[in-house]
Coordinates of C-alpha atoms and ligand atoms in Angstrom, one line a residue:
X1 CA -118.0 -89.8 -48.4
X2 CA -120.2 -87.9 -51.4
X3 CA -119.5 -90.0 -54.7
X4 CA -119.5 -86.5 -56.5
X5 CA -116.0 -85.8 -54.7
X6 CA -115.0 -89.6 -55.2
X7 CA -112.3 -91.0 -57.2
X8 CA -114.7 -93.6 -58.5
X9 CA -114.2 -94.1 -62.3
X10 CA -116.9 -97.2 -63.4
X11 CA -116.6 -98.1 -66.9
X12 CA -120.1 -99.4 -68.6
X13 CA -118.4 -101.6 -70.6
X14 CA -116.5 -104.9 -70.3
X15 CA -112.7 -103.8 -70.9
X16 CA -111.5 -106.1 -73.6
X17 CA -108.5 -107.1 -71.9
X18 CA -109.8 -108.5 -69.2
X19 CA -110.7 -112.6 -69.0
X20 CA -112.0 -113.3 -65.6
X21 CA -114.7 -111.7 -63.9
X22 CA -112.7 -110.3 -61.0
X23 CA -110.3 -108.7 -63.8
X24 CA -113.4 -107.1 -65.2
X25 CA -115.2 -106.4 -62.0
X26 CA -112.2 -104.7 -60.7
X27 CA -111.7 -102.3 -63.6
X28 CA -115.3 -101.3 -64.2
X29 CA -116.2 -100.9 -59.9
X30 CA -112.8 -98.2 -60.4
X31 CA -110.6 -100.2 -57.6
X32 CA -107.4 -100.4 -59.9
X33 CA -106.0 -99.9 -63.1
X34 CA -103.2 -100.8 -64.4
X35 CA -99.6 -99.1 -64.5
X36 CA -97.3 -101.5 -66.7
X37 CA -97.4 -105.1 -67.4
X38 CA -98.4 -107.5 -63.5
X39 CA -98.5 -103.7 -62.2
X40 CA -101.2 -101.9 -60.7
X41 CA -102.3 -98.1 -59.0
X42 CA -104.8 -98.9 -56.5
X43 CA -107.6 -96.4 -56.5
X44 CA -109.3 -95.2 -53.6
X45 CA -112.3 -97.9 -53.7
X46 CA -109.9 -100.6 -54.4
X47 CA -107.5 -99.6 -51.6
X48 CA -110.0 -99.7 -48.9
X49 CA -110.9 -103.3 -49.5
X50 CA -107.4 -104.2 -49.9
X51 CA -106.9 -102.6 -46.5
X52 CA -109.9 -104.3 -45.1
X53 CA -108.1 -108.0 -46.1
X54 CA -104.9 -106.7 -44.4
X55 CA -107.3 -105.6 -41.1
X56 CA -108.2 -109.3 -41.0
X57 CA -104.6 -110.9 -41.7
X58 CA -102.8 -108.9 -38.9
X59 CA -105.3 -109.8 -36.2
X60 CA -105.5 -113.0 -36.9
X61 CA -101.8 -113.4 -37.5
X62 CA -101.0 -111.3 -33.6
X63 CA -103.5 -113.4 -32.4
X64 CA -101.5 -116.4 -33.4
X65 CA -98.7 -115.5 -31.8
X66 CA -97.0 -113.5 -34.7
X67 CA -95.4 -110.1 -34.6
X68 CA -95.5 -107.7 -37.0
X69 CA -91.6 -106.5 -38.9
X70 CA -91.2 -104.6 -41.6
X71 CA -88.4 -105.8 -44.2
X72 CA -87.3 -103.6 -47.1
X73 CA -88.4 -104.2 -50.4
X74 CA -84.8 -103.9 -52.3
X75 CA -82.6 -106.5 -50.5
X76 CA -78.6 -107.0 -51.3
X77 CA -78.0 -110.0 -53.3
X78 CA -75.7 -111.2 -50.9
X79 CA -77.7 -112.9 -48.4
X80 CA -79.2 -114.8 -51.5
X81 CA -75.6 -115.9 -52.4
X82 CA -75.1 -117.0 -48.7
X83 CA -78.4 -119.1 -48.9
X84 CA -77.7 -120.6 -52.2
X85 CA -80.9 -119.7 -54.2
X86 CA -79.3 -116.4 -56.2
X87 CA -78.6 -118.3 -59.2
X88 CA -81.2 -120.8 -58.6
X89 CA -84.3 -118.5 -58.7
X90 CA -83.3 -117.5 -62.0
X91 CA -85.5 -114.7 -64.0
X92 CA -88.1 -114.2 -61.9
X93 CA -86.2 -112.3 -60.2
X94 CA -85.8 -108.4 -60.8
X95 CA -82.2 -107.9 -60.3
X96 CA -81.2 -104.5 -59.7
X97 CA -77.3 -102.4 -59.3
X98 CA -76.8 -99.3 -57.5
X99 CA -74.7 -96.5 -58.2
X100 CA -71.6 -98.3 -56.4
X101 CA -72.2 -101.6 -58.8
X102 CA -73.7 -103.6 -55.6
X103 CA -75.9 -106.1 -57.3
X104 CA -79.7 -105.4 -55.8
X105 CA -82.7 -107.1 -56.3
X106 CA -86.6 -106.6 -55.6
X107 CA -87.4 -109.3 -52.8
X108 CA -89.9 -112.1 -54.4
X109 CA -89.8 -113.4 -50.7
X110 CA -88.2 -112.7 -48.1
X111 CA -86.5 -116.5 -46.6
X112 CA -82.8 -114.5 -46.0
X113 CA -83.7 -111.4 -44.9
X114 CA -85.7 -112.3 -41.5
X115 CA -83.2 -115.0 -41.2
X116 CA -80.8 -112.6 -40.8
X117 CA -82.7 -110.5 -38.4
X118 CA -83.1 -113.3 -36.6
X119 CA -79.2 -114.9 -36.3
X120 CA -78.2 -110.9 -35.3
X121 CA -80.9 -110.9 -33.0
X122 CA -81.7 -114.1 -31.5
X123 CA -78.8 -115.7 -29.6
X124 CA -80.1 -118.2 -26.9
X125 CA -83.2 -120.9 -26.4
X126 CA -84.4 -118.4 -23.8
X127 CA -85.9 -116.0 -26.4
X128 CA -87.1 -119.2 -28.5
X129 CA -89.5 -119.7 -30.3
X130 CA -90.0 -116.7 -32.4
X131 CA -93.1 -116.2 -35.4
X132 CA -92.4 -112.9 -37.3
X133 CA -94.2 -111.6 -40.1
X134 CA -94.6 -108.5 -42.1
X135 CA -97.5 -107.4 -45.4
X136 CA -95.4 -106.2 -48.0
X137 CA -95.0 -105.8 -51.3
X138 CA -93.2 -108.5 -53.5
X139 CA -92.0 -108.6 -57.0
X140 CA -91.9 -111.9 -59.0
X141 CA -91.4 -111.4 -62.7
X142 CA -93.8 -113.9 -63.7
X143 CA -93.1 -114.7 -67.7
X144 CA -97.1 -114.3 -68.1
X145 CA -98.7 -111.9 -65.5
X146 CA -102.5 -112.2 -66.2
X147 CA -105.7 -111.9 -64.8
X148 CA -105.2 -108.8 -63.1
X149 CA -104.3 -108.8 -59.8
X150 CA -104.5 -112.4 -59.2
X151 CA -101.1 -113.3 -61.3
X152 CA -99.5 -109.9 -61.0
X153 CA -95.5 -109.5 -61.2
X154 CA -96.2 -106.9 -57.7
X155 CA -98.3 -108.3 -55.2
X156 CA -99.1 -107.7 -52.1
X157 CA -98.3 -110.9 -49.4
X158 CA -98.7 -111.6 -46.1
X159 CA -95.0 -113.7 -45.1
X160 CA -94.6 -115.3 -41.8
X161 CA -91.7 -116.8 -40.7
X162 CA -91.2 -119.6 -37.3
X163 CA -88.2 -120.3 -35.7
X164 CA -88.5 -122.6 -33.3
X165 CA -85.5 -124.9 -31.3
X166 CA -86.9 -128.6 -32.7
X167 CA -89.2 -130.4 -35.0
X168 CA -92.0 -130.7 -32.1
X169 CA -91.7 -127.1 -32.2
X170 CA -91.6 -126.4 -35.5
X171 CA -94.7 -128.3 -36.3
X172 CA -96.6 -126.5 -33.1
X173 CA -95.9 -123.3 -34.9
X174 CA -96.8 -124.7 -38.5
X175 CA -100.2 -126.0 -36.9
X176 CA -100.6 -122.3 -35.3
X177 CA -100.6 -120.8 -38.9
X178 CA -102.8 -123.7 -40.4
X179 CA -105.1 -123.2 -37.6
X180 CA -104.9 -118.8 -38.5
X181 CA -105.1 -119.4 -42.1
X182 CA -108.4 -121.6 -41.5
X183 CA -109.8 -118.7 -39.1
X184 CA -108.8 -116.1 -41.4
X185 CA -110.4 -116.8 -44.7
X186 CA -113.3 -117.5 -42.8
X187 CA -113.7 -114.0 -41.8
X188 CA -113.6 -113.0 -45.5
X189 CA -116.5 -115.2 -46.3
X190 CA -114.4 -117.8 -48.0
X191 CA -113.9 -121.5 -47.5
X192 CA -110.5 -122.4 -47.8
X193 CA -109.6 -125.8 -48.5
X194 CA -105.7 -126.9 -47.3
X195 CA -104.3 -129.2 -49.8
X196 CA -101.0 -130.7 -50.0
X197 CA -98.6 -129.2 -51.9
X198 CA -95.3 -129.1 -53.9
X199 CA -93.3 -126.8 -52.0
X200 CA -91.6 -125.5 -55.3
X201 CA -88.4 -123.1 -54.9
X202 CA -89.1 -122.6 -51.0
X203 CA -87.8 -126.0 -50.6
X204 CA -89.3 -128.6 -47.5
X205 CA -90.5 -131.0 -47.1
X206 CA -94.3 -130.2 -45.4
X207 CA -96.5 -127.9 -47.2
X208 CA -100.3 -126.8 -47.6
X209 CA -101.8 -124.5 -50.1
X210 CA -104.7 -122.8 -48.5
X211 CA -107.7 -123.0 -52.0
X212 CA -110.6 -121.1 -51.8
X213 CA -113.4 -122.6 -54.0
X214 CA -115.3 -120.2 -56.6
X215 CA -116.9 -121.3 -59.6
X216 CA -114.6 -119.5 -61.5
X217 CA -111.4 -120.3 -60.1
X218 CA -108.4 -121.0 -62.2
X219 CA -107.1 -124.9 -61.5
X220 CA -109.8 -127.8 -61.2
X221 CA -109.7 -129.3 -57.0
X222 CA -111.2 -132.3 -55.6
X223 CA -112.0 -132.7 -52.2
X224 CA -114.1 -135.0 -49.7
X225 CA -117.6 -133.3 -49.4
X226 CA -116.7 -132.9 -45.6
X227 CA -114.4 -130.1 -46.4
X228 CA -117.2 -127.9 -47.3
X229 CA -118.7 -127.8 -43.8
X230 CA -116.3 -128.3 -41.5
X231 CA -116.7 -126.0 -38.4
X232 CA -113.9 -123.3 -37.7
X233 CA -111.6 -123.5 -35.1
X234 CA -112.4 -121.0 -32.3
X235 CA -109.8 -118.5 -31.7
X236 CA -109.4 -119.9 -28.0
X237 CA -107.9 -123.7 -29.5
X238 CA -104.5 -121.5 -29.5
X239 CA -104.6 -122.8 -26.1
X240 CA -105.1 -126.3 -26.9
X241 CA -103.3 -129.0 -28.5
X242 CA -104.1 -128.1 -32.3
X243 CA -102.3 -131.3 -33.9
X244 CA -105.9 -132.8 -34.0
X245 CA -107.5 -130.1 -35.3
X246 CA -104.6 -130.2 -37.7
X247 CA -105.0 -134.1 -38.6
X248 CA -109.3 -133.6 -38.8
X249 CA -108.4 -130.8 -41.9
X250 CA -105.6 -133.0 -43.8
X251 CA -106.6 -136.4 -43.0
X252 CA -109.3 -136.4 -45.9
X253 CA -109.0 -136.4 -49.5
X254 CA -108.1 -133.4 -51.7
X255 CA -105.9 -132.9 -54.4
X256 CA -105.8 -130.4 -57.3
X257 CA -106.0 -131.0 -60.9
X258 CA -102.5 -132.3 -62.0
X259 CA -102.1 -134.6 -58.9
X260 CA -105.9 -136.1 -59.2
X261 CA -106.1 -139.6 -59.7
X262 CA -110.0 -141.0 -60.8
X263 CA -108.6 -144.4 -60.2
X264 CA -107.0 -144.1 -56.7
X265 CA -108.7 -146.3 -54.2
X266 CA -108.9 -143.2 -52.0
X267 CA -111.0 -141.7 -54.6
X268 CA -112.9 -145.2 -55.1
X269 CA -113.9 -145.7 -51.4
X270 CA -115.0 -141.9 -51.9
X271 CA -117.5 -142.3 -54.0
X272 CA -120.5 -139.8 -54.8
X273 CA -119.2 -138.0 -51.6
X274 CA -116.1 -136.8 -53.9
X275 CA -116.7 -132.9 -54.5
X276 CA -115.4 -131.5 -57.7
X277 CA -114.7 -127.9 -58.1
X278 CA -112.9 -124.5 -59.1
X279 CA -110.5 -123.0 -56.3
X280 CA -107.7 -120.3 -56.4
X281 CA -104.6 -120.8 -54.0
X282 CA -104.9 -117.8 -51.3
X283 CA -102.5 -119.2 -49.0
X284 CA -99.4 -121.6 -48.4
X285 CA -97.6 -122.8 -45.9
X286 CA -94.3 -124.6 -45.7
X287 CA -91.7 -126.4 -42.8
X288 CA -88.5 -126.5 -44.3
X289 CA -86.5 -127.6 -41.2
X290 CA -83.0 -126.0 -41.5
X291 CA -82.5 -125.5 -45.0
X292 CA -81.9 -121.8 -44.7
X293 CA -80.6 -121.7 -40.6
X294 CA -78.0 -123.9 -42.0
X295 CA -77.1 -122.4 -45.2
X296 CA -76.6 -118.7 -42.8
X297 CA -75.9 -120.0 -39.5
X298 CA -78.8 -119.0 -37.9
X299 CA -77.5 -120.4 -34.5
X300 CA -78.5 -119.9 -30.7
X301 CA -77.4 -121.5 -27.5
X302 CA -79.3 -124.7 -26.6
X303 CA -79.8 -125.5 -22.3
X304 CA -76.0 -126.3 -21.9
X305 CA -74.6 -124.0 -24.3
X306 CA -74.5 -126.1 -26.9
X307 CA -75.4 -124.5 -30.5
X308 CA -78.5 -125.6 -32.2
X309 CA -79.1 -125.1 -35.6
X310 CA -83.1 -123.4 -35.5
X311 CA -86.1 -125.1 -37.5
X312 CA -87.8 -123.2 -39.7
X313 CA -91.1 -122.5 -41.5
X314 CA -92.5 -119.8 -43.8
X315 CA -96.3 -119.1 -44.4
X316 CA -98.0 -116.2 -47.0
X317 CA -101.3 -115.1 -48.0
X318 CA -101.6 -113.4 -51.3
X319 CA -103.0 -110.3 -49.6
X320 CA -104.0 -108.2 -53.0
X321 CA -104.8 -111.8 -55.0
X322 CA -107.7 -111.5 -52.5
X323 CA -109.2 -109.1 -53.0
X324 CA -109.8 -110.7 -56.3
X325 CA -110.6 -113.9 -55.0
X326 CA -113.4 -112.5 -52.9
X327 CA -115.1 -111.0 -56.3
X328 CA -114.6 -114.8 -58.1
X329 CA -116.4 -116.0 -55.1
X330 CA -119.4 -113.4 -54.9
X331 CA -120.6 -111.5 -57.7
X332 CA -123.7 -112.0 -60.2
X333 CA -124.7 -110.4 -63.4
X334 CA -125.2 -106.5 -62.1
X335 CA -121.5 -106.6 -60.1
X336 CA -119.4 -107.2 -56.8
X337 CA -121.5 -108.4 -53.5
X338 CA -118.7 -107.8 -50.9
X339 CA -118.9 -109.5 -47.3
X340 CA -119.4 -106.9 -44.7
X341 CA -116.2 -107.6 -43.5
X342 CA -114.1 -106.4 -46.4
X343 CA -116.6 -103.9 -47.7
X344 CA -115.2 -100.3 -48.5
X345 CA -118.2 -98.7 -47.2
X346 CA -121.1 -100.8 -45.9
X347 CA -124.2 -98.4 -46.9
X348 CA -124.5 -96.7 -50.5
X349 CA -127.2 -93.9 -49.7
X350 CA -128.9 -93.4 -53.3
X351 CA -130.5 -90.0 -53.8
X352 CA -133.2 -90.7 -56.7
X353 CA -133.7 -86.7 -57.3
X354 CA -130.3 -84.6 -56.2
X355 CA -131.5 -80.8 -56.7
X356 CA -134.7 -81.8 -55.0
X357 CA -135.0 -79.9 -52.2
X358 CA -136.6 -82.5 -49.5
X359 CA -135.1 -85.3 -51.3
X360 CA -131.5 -83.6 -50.4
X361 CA -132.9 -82.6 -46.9
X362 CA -133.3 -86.1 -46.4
X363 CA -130.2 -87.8 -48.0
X364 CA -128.1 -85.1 -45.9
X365 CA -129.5 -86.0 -42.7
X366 CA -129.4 -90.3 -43.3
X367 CA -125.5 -89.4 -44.1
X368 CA -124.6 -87.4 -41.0
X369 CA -126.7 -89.8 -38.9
X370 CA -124.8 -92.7 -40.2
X371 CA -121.5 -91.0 -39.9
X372 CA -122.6 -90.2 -36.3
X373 CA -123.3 -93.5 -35.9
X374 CA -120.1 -94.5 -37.1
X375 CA -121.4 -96.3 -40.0
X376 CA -119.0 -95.8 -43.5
X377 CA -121.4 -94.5 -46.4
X378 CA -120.6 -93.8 -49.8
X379 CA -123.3 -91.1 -50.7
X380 CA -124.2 -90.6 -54.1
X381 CA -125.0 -87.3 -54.7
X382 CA -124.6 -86.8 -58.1
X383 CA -126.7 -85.3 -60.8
X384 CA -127.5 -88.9 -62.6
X385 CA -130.1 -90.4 -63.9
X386 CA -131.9 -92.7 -61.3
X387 CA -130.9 -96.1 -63.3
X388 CA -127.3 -95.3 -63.7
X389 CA -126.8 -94.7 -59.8
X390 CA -128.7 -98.2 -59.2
X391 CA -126.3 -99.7 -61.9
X392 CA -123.2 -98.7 -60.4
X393 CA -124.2 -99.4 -56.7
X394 CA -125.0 -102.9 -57.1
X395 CA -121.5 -103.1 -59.6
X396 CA -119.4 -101.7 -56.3
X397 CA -121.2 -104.2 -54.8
X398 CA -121.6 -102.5 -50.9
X399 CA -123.5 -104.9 -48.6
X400 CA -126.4 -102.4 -48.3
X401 CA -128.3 -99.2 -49.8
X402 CA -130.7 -97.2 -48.7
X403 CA -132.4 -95.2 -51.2
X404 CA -134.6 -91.9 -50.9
X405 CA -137.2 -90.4 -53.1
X406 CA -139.3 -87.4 -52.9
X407 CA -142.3 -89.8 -53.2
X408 CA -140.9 -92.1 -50.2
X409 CA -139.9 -88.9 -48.4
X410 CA -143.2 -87.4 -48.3
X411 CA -144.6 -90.4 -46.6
X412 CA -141.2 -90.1 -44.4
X413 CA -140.2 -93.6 -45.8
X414 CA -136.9 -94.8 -47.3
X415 CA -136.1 -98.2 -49.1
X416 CA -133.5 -100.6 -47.5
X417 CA -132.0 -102.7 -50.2
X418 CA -129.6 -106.0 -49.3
X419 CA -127.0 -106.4 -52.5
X420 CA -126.6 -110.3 -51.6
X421 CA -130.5 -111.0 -51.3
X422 CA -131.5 -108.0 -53.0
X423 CA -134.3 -107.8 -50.4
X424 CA -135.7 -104.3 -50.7
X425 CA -137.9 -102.8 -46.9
X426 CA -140.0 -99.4 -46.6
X427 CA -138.3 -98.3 -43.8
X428 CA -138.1 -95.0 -41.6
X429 CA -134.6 -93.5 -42.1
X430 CA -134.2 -93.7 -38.5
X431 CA -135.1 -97.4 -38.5
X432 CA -132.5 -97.2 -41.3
X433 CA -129.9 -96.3 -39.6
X434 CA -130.4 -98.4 -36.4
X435 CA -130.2 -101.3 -38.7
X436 CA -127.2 -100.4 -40.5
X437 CA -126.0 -99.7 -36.6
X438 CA -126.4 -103.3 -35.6
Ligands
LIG1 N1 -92.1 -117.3 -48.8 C1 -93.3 -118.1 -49.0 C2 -94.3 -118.0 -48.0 S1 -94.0 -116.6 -46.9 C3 -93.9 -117.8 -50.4 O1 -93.4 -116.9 -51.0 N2 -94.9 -118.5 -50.7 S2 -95.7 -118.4 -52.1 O2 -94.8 -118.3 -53.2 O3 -96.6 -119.6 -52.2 O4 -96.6 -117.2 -52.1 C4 -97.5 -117.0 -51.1 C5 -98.9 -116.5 -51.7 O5 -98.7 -115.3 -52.5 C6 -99.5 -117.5 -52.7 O6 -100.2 -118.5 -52.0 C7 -100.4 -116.6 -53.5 O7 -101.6 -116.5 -52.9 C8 -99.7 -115.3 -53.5 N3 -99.0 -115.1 -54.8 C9 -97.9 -115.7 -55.3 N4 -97.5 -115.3 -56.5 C10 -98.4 -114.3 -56.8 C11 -98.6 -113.4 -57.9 N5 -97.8 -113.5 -59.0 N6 -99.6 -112.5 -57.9 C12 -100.5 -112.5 -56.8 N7 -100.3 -113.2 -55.7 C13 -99.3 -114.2 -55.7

């Protein structure tokens, strides 16, 4: 892709509105801007990240055992009457009528709909369990959206759903998703803490919230130092009974801010091993047993016929929350460092002198090569001043640049920077391009 044909709009400045360094670092890198109020339009840069994050969620979530629905965004408010929580979620919900006077509303979750797939669906224990899950967007009108996309009234959210014939089952499934969640912030670079939680208007009586740490997280956590290297499960535990994995990630100390207690003897017999820190809740998972399979009669045939009210669970990822999360938890002063695994483009190619005849020659032939090599590069071709083009790579953060002068070009050379380390190589550019390959 040439960044002259880009929609890549970086701002210099610090936007005033903004009060967290993903906020800012969003805006200025050009990835979103806002529409109206928790709202945003995801630019071109910012979409391919947010795609990346999806990428990762829906492997990991098939490889769990999941499969991917999608469930419309505008529900009827009738299978929110049927489940009880209509009146109860009150006005964070956007309630909507149509033409005929049906009363609407824009799903904040989505608890009734899939259970309604499922009891139209789903009749006997031979087609049990069942894990569904969709990546949509949900809108919560949240009385103070802020920060941008991290508290935003539309978000985008991973939801998963089990439905399972008994508790054992039920907690098989629930230890499947713990188990994905664990796996799948790994991938983004991330350490996720699971801590437990209150399950708030979902209703249970089990739940985790999945916390990443980053120093500039919004709620305070506490956690037993072991948390911070625990090994990941493999992919291949699916196979396995994961209840111990399960009890090895909960059985330790953690709690966040408002439920800390200095004075606990758990804390006590912690000691100095007792890690303090900033983390932002990415993921959470609840088993509310039949709260909603009773409430709509989400029913099959047991062995002998008999009916059996299914057990339930519901799991989501704050998919576009993310996106900013990742930024919280690697940036420094210049901009973004992005983990190659949710990087937009992995190389920026940097052409010091555009209009320079060799200096093109070269930059032309690194970007075909790469593209050949099926490496994604954001050439910047434009006619800017060497110093702005370094600025605004390393804000945009891609995990590697290569950069080409006339001077290096006439010695057939080309500089290999790494944005984390900031490691810069004389390299040639075909060197350059089997590294970028590997
Ligand atoms: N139905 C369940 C799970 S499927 C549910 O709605 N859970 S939730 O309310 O905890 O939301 C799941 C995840 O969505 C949260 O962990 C958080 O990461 C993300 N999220 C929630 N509210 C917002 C918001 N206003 N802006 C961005 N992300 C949000």
């Amino acid at each position: 892709m040439r960044l002259s044909a880009y929609l890549l709009p970086t701002l210099k400045e610090n936007p005033a509105e903004a009060q967290i360094v993903s906020h800012r670092l969003m805006l200025r890198a050009g990835m979103v801007r806002q529409h109206a109020a928790g709202i945003y339009n995801w630019l071109p840069l910012g979409l391919r990240v947010l795609r990346n994050i999806e990428r990762i969620v829906r492997e990991e979530q098939d490889a769990a055992g999941a499969q991917e629905v999608l469930m419309p965004t505008i529900q009827s408010a009738e299978l929110w009457k049927e489940s009880g929580r209509y009146d109860d979620y009150g006005k964070e919900m956007l309630r909507i009528t149509d033409r005929h006077d049906r009363e609407m509303l824009y799903g904040p979750t989505h608890e009734e709909v899939v259970t309604d797939i499922f009891r139209q669906n789903v009749k006997s224990y031979r087609d049990m369990p069942k894990m569904l899950y969709q990546i949509h967007w949900k809108f919560r009108d949240e009385v103070r959206p802020r920060f941008g996309v991290m508290r935003g009234r539309e978000f985008l959210m991973k939801d998963c759903y089990s439905f399972d014939m008994d508790y054992a089952g039920a907690r098989a499934s629930y230890n499947r998703m713990f188990v994905a969640y664990l796996r799948t912030f790994a991938r983004m670079g991330l350490r996720a803490i699971p801590m437990r939680a209150d399950p708030g208007p979902i209703g249970g009586d089990m739940s985790h919230e999945f916390i990443i740490l980053a120093d500039t997280g919004e709620s305070g956590v506490f956690c037993h130092k072991s948390f911070l290297e625990k090994p990941i499960p493999e992919a291949a535990d699916y196979g396995k009974d994961l209840q111990p994995i399960v009890d090895d990630w909960t059985g330790s100390y953690t709690a966040t801010d408002e439920k800390h207690d200095p004075e606990a003897d758990a804390v006590k017999a912690i000691g100095a091993d007792l890690v303090s820190a900033r983390g932002i809740e990415v993921g959470h998972i609840f088993y509310f047993g039949t709260k909603y399979s009773k409430a709509m009669n989400a029913v099959v045939a047991g062995p002998s016929g008999e009916p059996v009210t299914v057990e339930m669970g519901s799991y989501g990822i704050g998919v576009s929350r993310l996106v900013a999360g990742i930024i919280e938890a690697s940036h420094d002063d210049a901009g973004i460092i992005w983990p190659e695994s949710v990087a937009p483009f992995k190389v920026g190619l940097i052409n010091l002198k555009t209009g320079d005849a060799a200096t093109d020659g070269a930059c032309e032939g690194l970007h075909s090569a790469l593209r050949r090599a099926g490496v994604d590069a954001l050439y910047d071709d434009r006619d800017e001043r060497a110093g702005a083009k370094f600025a605004d790579m390393d804000l945009i953060g891609l995990p590697w640049q290569v950069i080409v002068g006339p001077k290096g070009v006439a010695k057939g050379m080309v500089e290999l920077k790494c944005r984390a380390t900031g490691a810069r190589e004389e390299v040639t550019a075909e060197t350059a391009v089997t590294r970028l390959t590997l």
